[in-house]
Coordinates of C-alpha atoms in Angstrom, one line a residue:
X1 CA 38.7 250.7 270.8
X2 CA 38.3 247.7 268.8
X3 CA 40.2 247.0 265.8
X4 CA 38.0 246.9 262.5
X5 CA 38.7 244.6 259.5
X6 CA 37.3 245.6 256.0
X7 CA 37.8 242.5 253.6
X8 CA 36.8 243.5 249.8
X9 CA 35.2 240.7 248.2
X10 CA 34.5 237.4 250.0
X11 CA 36.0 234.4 247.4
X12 CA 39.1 232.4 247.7
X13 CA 41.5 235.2 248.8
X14 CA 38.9 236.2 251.3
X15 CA 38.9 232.6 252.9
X16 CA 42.4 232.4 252.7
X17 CA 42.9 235.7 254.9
X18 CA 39.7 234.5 257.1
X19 CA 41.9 231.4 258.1
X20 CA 45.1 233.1 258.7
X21 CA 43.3 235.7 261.0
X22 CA 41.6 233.1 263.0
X23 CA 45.5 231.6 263.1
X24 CA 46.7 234.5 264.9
X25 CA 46.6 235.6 268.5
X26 CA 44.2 239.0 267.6
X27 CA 41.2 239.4 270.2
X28 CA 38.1 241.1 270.2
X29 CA 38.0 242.9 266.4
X30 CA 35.5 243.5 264.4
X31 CA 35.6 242.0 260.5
X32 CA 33.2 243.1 258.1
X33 CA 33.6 241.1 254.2
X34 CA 31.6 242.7 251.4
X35 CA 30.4 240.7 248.5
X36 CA 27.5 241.1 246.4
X37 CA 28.1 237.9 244.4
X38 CA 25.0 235.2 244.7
X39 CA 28.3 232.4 245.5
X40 CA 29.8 233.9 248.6
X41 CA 33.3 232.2 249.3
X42 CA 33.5 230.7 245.9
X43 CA 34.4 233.5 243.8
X44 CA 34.1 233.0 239.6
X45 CA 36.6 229.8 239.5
X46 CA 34.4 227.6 242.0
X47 CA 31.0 228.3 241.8
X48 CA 28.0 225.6 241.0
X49 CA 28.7 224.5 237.5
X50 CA 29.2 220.7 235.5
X51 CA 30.6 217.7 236.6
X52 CA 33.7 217.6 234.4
X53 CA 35.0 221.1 236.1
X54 CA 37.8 220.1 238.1
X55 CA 40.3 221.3 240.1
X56 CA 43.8 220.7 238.7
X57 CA 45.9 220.0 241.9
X58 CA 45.7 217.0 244.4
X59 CA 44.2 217.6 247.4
X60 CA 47.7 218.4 249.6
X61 CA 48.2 221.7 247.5
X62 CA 44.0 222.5 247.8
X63 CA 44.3 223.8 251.6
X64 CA 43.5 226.9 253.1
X65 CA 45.2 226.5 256.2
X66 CA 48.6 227.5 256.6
X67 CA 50.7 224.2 257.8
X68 CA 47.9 221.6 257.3
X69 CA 48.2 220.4 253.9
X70 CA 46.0 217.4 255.1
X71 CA 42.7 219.5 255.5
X72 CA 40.8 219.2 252.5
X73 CA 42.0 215.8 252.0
X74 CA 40.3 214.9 255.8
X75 CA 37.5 217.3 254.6
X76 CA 37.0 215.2 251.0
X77 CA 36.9 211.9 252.9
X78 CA 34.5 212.5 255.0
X79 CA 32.0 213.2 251.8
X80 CA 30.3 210.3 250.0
X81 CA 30.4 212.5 246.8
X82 CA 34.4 213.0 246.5
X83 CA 34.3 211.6 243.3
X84 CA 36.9 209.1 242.4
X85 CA 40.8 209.1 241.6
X86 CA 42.0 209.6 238.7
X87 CA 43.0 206.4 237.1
X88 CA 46.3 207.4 235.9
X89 CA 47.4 209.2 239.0
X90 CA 45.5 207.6 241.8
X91 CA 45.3 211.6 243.0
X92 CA 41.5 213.2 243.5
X93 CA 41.2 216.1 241.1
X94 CA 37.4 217.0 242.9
X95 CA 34.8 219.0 240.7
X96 CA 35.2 222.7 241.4
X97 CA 31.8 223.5 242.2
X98 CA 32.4 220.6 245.4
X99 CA 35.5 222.7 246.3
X100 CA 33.7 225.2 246.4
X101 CA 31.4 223.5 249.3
X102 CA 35.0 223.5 251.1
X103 CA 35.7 227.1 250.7
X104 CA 32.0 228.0 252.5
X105 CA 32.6 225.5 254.9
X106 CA 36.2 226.5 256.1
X107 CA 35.2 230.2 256.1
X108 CA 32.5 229.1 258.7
X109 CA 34.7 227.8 260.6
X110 CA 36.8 230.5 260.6
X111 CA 34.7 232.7 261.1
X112 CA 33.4 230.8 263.9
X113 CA 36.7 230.6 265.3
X114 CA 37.2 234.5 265.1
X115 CA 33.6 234.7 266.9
X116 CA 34.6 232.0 269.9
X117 CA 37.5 234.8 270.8
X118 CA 35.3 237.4 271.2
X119 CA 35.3 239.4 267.1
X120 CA 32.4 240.9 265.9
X121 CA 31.9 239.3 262.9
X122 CA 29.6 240.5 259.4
X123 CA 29.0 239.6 256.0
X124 CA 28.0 243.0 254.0
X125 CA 26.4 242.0 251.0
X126 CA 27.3 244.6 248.7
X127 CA 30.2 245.7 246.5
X128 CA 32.5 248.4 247.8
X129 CA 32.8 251.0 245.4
X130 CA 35.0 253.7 247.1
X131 CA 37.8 253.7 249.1
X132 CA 39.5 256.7 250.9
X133 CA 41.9 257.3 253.6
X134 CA 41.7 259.9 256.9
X135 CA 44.9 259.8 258.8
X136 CA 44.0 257.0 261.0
X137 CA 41.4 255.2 259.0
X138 CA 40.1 253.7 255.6
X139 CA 36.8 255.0 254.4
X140 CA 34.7 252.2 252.3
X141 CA 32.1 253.3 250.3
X142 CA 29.4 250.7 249.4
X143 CA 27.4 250.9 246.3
X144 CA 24.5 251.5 248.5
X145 CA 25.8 255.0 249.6
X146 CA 27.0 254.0 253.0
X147 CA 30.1 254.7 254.3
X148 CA 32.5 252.5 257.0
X149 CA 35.7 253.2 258.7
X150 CA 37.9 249.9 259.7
X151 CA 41.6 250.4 260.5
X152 CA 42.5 248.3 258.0
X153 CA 41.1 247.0 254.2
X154 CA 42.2 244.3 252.3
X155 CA 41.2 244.1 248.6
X156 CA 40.6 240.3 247.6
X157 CA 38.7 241.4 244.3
X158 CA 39.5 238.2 242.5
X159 CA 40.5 238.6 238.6
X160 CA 39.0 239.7 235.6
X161 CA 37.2 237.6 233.2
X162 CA 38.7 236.0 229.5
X163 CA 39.6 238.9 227.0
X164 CA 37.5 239.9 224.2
X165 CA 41.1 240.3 221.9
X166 CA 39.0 240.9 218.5
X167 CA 36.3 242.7 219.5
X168 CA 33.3 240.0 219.3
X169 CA 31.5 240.9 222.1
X170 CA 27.5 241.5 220.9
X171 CA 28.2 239.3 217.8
X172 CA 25.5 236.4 217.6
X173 CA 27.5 233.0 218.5
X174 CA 30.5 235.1 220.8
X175 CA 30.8 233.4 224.2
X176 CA 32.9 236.1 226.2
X177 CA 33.0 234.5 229.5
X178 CA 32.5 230.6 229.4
X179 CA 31.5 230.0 233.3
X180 CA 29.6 228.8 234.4
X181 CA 29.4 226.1 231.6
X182 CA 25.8 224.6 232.5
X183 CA 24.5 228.0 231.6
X184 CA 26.8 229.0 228.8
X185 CA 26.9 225.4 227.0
X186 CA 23.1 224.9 226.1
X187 CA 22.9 228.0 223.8
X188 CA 25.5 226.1 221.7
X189 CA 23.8 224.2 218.6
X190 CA 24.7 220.7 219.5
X191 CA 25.6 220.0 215.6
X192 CA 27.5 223.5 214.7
X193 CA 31.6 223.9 214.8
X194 CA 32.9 225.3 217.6
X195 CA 35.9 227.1 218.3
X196 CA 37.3 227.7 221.4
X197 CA 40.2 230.4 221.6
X198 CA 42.6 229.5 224.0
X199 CA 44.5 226.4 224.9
X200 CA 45.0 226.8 228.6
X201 CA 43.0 225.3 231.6
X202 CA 39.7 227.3 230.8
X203 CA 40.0 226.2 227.2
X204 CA 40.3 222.0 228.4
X205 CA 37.1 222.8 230.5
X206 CA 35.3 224.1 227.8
X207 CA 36.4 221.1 225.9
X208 CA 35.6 218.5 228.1
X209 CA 32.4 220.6 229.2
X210 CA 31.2 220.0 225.5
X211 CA 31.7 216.7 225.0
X212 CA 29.8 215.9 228.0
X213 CA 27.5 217.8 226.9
X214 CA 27.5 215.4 223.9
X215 CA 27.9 218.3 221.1
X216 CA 28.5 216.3 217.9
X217 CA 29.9 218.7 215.5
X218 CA 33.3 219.5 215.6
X219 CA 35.8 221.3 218.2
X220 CA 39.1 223.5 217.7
X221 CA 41.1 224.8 220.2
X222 CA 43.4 227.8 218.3
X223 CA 45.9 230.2 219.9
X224 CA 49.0 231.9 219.2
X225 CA 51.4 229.2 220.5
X226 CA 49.1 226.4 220.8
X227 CA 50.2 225.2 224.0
X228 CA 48.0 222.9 226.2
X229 CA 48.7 222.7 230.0
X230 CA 51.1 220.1 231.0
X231 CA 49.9 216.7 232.3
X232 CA 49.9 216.4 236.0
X233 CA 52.5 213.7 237.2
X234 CA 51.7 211.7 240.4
X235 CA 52.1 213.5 243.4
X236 CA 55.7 212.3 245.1
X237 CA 56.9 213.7 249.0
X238 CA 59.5 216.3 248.0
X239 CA 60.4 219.6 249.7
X240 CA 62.4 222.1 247.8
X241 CA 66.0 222.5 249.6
X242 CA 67.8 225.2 247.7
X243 CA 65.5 227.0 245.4
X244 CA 63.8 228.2 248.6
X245 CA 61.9 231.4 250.1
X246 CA 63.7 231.9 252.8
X247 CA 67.0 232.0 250.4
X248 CA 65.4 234.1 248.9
X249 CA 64.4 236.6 251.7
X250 CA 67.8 236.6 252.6
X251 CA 68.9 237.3 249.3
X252 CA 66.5 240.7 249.3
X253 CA 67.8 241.8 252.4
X254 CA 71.3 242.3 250.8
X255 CA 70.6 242.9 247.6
X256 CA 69.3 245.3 245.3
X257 CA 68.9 242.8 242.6
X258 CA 68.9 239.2 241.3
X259 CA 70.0 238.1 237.8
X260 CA 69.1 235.3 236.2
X261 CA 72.7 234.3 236.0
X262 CA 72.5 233.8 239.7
X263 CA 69.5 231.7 239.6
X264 CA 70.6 229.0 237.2
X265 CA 73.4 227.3 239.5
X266 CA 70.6 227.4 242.4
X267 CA 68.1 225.6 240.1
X268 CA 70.6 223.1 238.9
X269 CA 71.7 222.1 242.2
X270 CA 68.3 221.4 243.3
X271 CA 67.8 219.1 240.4
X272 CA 71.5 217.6 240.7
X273 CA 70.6 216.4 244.2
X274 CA 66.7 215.2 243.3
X275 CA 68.2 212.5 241.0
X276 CA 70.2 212.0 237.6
X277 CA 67.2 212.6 235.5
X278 CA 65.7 215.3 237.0
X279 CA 67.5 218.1 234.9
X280 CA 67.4 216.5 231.6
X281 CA 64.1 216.1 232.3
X282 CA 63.1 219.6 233.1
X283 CA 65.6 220.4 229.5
X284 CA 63.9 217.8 227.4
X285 CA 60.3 219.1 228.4
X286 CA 61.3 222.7 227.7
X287 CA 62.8 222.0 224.4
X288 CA 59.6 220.2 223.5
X289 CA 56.9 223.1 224.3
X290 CA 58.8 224.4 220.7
X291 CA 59.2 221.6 218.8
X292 CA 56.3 218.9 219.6
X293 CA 53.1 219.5 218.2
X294 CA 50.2 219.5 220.8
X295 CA 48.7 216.0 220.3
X296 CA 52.4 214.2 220.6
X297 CA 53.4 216.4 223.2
X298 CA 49.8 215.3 225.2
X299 CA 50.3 211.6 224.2
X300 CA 53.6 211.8 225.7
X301 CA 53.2 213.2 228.7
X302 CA 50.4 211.1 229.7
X303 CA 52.6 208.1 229.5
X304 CA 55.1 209.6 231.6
X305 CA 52.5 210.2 234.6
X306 CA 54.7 207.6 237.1
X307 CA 57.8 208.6 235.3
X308 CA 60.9 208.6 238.3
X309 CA 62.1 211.4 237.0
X310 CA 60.8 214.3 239.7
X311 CA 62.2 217.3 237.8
X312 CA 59.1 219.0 236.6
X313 CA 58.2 218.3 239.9
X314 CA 60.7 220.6 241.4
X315 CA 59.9 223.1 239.2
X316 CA 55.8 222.6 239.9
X317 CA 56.9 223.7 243.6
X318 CA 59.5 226.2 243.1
X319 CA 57.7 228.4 240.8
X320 CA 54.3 229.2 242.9
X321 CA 56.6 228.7 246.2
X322 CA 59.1 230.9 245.3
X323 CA 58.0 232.9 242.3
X324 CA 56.7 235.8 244.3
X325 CA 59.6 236.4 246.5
X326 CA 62.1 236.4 243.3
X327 CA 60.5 238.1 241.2
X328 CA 60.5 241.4 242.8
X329 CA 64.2 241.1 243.0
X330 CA 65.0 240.3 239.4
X331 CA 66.0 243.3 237.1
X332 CA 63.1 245.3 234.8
X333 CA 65.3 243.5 232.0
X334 CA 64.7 239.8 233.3
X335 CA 61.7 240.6 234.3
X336 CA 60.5 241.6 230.7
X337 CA 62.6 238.8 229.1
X338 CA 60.9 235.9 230.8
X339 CA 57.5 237.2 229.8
X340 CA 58.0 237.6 226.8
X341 CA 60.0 234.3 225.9
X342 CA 59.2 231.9 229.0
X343 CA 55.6 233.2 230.5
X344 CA 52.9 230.7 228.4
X345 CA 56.1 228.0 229.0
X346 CA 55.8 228.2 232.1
X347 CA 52.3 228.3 233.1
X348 CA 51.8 225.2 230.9
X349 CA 54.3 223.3 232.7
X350 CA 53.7 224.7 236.1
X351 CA 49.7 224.8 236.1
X352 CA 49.6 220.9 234.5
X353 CA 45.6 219.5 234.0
X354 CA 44.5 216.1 235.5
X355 CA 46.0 212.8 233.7
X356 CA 42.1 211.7 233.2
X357 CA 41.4 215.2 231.2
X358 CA 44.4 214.5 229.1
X359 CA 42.9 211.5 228.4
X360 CA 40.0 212.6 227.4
X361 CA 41.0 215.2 225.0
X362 CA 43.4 212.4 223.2
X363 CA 40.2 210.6 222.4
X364 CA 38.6 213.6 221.2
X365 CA 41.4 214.0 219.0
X366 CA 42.3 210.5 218.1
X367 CA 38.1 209.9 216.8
X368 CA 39.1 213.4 215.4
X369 CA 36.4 215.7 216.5
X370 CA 38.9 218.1 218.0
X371 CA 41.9 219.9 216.5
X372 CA 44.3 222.5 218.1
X373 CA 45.8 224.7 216.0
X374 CA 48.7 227.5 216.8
X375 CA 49.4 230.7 214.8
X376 CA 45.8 232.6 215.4
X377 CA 45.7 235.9 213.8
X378 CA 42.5 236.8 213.5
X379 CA 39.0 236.1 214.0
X380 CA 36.1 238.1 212.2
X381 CA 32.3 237.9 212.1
X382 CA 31.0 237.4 208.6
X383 CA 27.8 238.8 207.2
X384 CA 25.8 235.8 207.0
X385 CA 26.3 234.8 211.1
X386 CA 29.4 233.0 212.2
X387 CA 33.2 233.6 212.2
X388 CA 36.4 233.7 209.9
X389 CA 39.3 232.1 212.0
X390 CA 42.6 232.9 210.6
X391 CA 45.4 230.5 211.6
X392 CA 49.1 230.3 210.2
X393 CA 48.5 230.0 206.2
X394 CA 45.0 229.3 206.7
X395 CA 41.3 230.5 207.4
X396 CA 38.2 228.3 208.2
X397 CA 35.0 229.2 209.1
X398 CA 33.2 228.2 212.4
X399 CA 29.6 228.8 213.8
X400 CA 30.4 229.5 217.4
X401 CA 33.5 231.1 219.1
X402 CA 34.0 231.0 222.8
X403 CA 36.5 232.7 224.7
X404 CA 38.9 230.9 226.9
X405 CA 42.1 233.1 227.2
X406 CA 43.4 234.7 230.3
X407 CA 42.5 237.2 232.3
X408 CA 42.8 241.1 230.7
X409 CA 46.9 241.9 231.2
X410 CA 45.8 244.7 233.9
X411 CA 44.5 242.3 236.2
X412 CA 41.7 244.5 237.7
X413 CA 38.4 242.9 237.2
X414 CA 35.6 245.2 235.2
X415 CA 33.8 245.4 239.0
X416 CA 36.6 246.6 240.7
X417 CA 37.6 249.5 238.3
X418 CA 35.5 252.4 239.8
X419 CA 36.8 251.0 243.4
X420 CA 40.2 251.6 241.7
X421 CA 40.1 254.5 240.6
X422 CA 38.8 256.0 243.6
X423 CA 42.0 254.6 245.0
X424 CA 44.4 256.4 242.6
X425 CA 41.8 259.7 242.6
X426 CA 42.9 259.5 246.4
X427 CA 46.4 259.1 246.2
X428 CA 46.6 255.5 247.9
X429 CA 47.1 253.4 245.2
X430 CA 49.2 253.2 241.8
X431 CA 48.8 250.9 238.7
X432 CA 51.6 248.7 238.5
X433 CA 52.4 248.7 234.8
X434 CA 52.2 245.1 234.4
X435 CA 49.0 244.9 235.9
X436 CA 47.2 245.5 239.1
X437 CA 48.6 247.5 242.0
X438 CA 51.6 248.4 243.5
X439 CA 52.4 246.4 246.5
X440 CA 55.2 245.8 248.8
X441 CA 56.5 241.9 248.4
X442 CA 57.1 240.9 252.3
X443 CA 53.8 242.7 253.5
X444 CA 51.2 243.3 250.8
X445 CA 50.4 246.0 251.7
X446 CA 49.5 248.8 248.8
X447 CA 52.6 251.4 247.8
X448 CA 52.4 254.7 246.3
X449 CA 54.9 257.4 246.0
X450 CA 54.7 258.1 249.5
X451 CA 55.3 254.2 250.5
X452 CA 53.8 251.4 251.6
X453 CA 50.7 251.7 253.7
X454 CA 50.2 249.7 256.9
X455 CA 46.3 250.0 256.7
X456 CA 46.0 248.9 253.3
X457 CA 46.6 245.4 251.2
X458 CA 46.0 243.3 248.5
X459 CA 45.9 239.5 247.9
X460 CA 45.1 237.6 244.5
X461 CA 45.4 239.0 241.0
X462 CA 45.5 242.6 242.3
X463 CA 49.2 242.1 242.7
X464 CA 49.8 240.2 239.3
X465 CA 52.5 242.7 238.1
X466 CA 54.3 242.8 241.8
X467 CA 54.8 238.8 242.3
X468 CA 54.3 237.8 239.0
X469 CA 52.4 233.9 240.1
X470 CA 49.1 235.2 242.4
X471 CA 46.7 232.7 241.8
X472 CA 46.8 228.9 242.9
X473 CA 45.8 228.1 246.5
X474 CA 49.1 227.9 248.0
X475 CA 50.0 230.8 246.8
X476 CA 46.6 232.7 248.2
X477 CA 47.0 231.1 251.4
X478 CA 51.1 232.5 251.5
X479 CA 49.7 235.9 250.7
X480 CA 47.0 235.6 253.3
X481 CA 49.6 234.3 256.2
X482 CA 51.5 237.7 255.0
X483 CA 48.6 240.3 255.3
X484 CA 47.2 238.6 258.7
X485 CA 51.1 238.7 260.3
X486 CA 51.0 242.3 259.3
X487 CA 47.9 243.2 260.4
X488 CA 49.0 241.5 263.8
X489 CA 52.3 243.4 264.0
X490 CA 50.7 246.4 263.4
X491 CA 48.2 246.1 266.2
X492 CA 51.2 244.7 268.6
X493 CA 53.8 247.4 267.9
X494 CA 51.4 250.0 266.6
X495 CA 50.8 251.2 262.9
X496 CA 54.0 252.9 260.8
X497 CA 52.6 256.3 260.6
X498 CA 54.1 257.4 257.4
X499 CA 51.1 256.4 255.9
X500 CA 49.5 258.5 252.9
X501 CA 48.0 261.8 254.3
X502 CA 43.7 262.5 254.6
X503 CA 42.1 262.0 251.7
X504 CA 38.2 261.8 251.3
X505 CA 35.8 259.6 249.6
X506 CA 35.3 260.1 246.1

C-alpha cells in the first residue's frame, strides 16, 4: 500500500518539508498539500506586494535546502531583477514578493523530484478544516465536506496575523493587518498623521512602505519598549563551535534540565575564542537596548556595519540554530524569566533589518517626519474620527493607526482555529500554554497525554511555545529535515504504535 502524505497549508513550512522529503530515500507515496490561499508557496510574509518589502537575511541564510546554503544565491543570480546590494553591507536583501518567486520555484522542483521517483503528487486547493485519527490513519476534513485518509499529516498553518491589543478593529482609519502594503497603503490620506504601533520588522516595512509611497504628513512608530530591530552587520564565515545543537542533544539525553547558570560559561567561551571584542560587544549592545534612545541606538549601529567585532554575530547564529533544542530543556522558571525580561531583546538583536532600511529611517527621522516613541498605553478612537495615542506622560492625536505588532501570543492563526479544535475535540492535540501545540522537540511530532504521535506533526509557529524561535528560514528548513527523517524512520522501522486511540471526525 502506498504511503500517503497530508501537508496542511502549502507556504514556507510546506516548501521546506517538500524539499526535505524529496532529500530522502522514500519511493512511490502519495503527497496531497491543501491550501486555499490565491499565493500558493508564499504564505502571508512573501506574497506580491511593494518594492521596499525585503527580506532581512543575506541570501546564505534564505535556503530551503538542507546543506546548500548557496541555492538561492545561484537562484538570485541567474535573475536580471535581483535587485542590487545593499550599499553598506554589499549583502542582497531581495524584495519579498521576488522570494517568493523562489519559494514556487523550489517547490516545483521538489515536487518534480518526488514525481521522477515514482509519488503521486496533488495540490488540494482548499483549507482542511477537520482532523481525526482511526488507529492506523489521520482523517482530513476539507472545508468542502470531503474526507481523506494519509498515514501521516503535517500542519504547516503558518502564523496569525498583527494583534488588535485595544480593540480598534471596525474603527474608521484602523489598519489591522498591514500586508500586503500596495493594497493597504492607498486608503491612507497622503497628508494625515499616521501611527504605526509596533517597532519591529513589520512596523520598518510599513515605514519605508509609506514613504515610498510618498505620504507627506507625519509618521510615529510607538510601543511599549520602543525597540527597533537591530542593524544587520556584514555577513562574515563563522560556524558556531561550542554553543552548538548537537551539545545540546547530548545534553537532553542526560538531563532533565538546563539552567541558565550552565549556559553562560558555554556562551562565553564561544565568544572568548571568536576574538577579544566579541563579548564586550555582545555586553555593550545589551546594555544599550535599555539605555539608548532609538534614533542613537540606529545611528550607531549603522556605523558599526563592518565592525571586527563578530559577537552579535555569534549570537545571530546561536539563537535560531540552537534556540529550539535548549529551550525545551531549560526550567518553567527560566523559561518564563527570559520572556519576560530578555524576549523583545532578543528578537531585536537576533532578527536585525537591512543596513539600507536603517538608513532610510535615519533620514526619515533626521528631516523629522518620523518619531518613535516607547511607553504606549493606550490608544482610543475619538468621536470626531481618528485616535488618542497615550505614550509615557503624554497623549497626541493621529488620523490613521496601523497595526504592526506580532503575532496573537497563541500562535494559531484565526483559519486554523476550527482545524484545532477538532484536534483537541479528538484527543490528538493540546494547547501548549505559551502558544500553539504541544510537540515533541527531536521529532515534531504532536504530544498529548497519551504521548507523541508518529502520524502527526507540526512545523512553523504551531510550535511557538515548544521551541520558543519557529520562524526564520533556517529554522523552517531544521524543522522540515526533522519531520521528513521521521516520517522516513517510521516507514523504515514501522510506526510506534502507542499512538492515540480511534477517534472520528468532528
Amino acid at each position: 500500500m502506498t504511503m500517503e502524505i497530508g501537508v496542511i497549508g502549502g507556504g514556507p513550512s510546506a516548501v521546506c518539508l517538500i524539499t526535505a522529503l524529496s532529500q530522502t530515500d522514500l519511493i512511490n507515496g502519495g503527497l496531497t498539500v491543501y491550501e486555499p490561499s490565491p499565493h500558493l508557496w508564499r504564505g502571508r510574509p512573501f506574497q506580491p506586494d511593494l518594492e521596499s518589502v525585503r527580506v532581512n537575511a543575506p541570501p546564505e541564510e534564505m535556503s530551503v535546502v538542507a546543506g546548500d546554503i548557496g541555492h538561492f544565491g545561484r537562484w538570485l543570480r541567474a535573475r536580471t531583477d535581483r535587485g542590487d546590494a545593499d550599499p553598506y553591507s554589499g549583502s542582497l536583501f531581495p524584495a519579498r514578493a521576488l522570494y517568493g518567486e523562489y519559494l514556487a520555484d523550489s517547490a516545483d522542483a521538489a515536487l518534480t523530484a518526488l514525481r521522477h521517483r515514482g509519488w503521486r503528487v496533488e495540490v488540494v486547493r482548499s483549507a482542511v478544516t477537520a482532523i481525526g485519527r482511526t488507529r492506523e490513519r489521520v482523517v482530513l476534513r476539507t472545508a468542502y465536506g470531503r474526507h481523506h485518509a494519509v498515514d501521516y499529516g503535517v500542519l504547516c498553518v503558518g502564523g496569525g496575523r498583527p494583534q488588535d491589543a485595544y480593540g480598534l478593529s471596525g474603527e474608521t482609519g484602523f489598519v489591522h493587518d498591514p500586508y500586503p502594503l500596495h493594497t493597504t497603503l492607498p486608503s491612507i490620506d497622503p497628508d494625515a498623521h499616521v501611527t504605526v504601533v509596533g517597532c519591529g520588522l513589520t512596523a520598518v516595512d510599513v515605514v519605508l512602505g509609506l514613504a515610498r509611497s510618498r505620504h507627506r504628513g507625519p509618521i510615529s512608530m510607538v510601543s511599549r519598549k520602543g525597540l527597533l530591530p537591530g542593524v544587520r552587520q556584514r555577513t562574515v564565515d563563522y560556524q558556531l563551535r561550542h554553543f552548538t545543537p548537537q551539545l545540546l542533544r547530548r545534553w537532553a539525553a542526560d538531563r532533565v534540565h538546563v539552567e541558565l547558570a550552565d549556559l553562560v560559561p558555554l556562551m562565553r567561551r564561544e565568544l572568548a575564542e571568536a576574538g577579544p571584542g566579541a563579548e564586550a560587544q555582545v555586553r555593550s549592545e545589551l546594555a544599550a537596548t535599555r539605555t539608548e534612545a532609538a534614533p542613537v541606538r540606529l545611528r550607531r549601529q549603522l556605523s558599526e556595519v563592518d565592525s571586527p567585532d563578530i559577537g552579535l554575530r555569534i549570537l545571530q547564529r546561536a539563537v535560531p540554530d540552537t534556540g529550539p533544542d535548549l529551550w525545551p530543556l531549560l526550567t518553567a522558571q527560566d523559561r518564563a524569566f527570559i520572556l519576560r525580561e530578555h524576549y523583545r531583546t532578543m528578537m531585536s538583536l537576533c532578527c536585525p533589518m537591512p543596513p539600507a532600511s536603517a538608513a532610510a529611517l535615519i533620514q526619515l527621522l533626521d528631516s523629522g517626519q518620523l518619531t518613535v516613541s516607547a511607553g504606549l498605553r493606550d490608544i482610543r478612537p475619538r468621536a470626531v474620527g481618528g485616535f488618542d495615542v497615550a505614550v509615557e506622560s503624554a497623549t497626541f492625536v493621529t488620523r490613521h493607526a496601523i497595526s504592526a505588532t506580532s503575532a496573537a501570543a497563541h500562535r494559531i492563526p484565526p483559519s486554523a482555529e476550527s482545524l484545532v479544535r477538532s484536534m483537541e475535540t479528538n484527543g490528538i492535540a493540546l494547547r501548549h500554554p505559551r502558544g500553539g501545540l504541544r510537540l515533541q522537540r527531536a521529532t515534531s511530532r504532536l504530544v498529548t497525554g497519551r504521548g507523541a504521535d508518529p502520524r502527526l506533526y507540526g512545523i512553523g509557529d504551531i510550535a511557538a511555545g515548544e521551541l520558543f524561535f519557529t520562524f526564520g528560514v533556517p529554522s523552517l528548513v531544521d524543522r522540515a529535515v526533522d519531520v521528513a527523517t521521521a516520517i522516513a524512520d517510521a516507514e523504515f522501522v514501522g510506526p510506534d504504535h502507542t499512538a492515540p486511540l480511534p477517534a472520528g471526525v468532528a
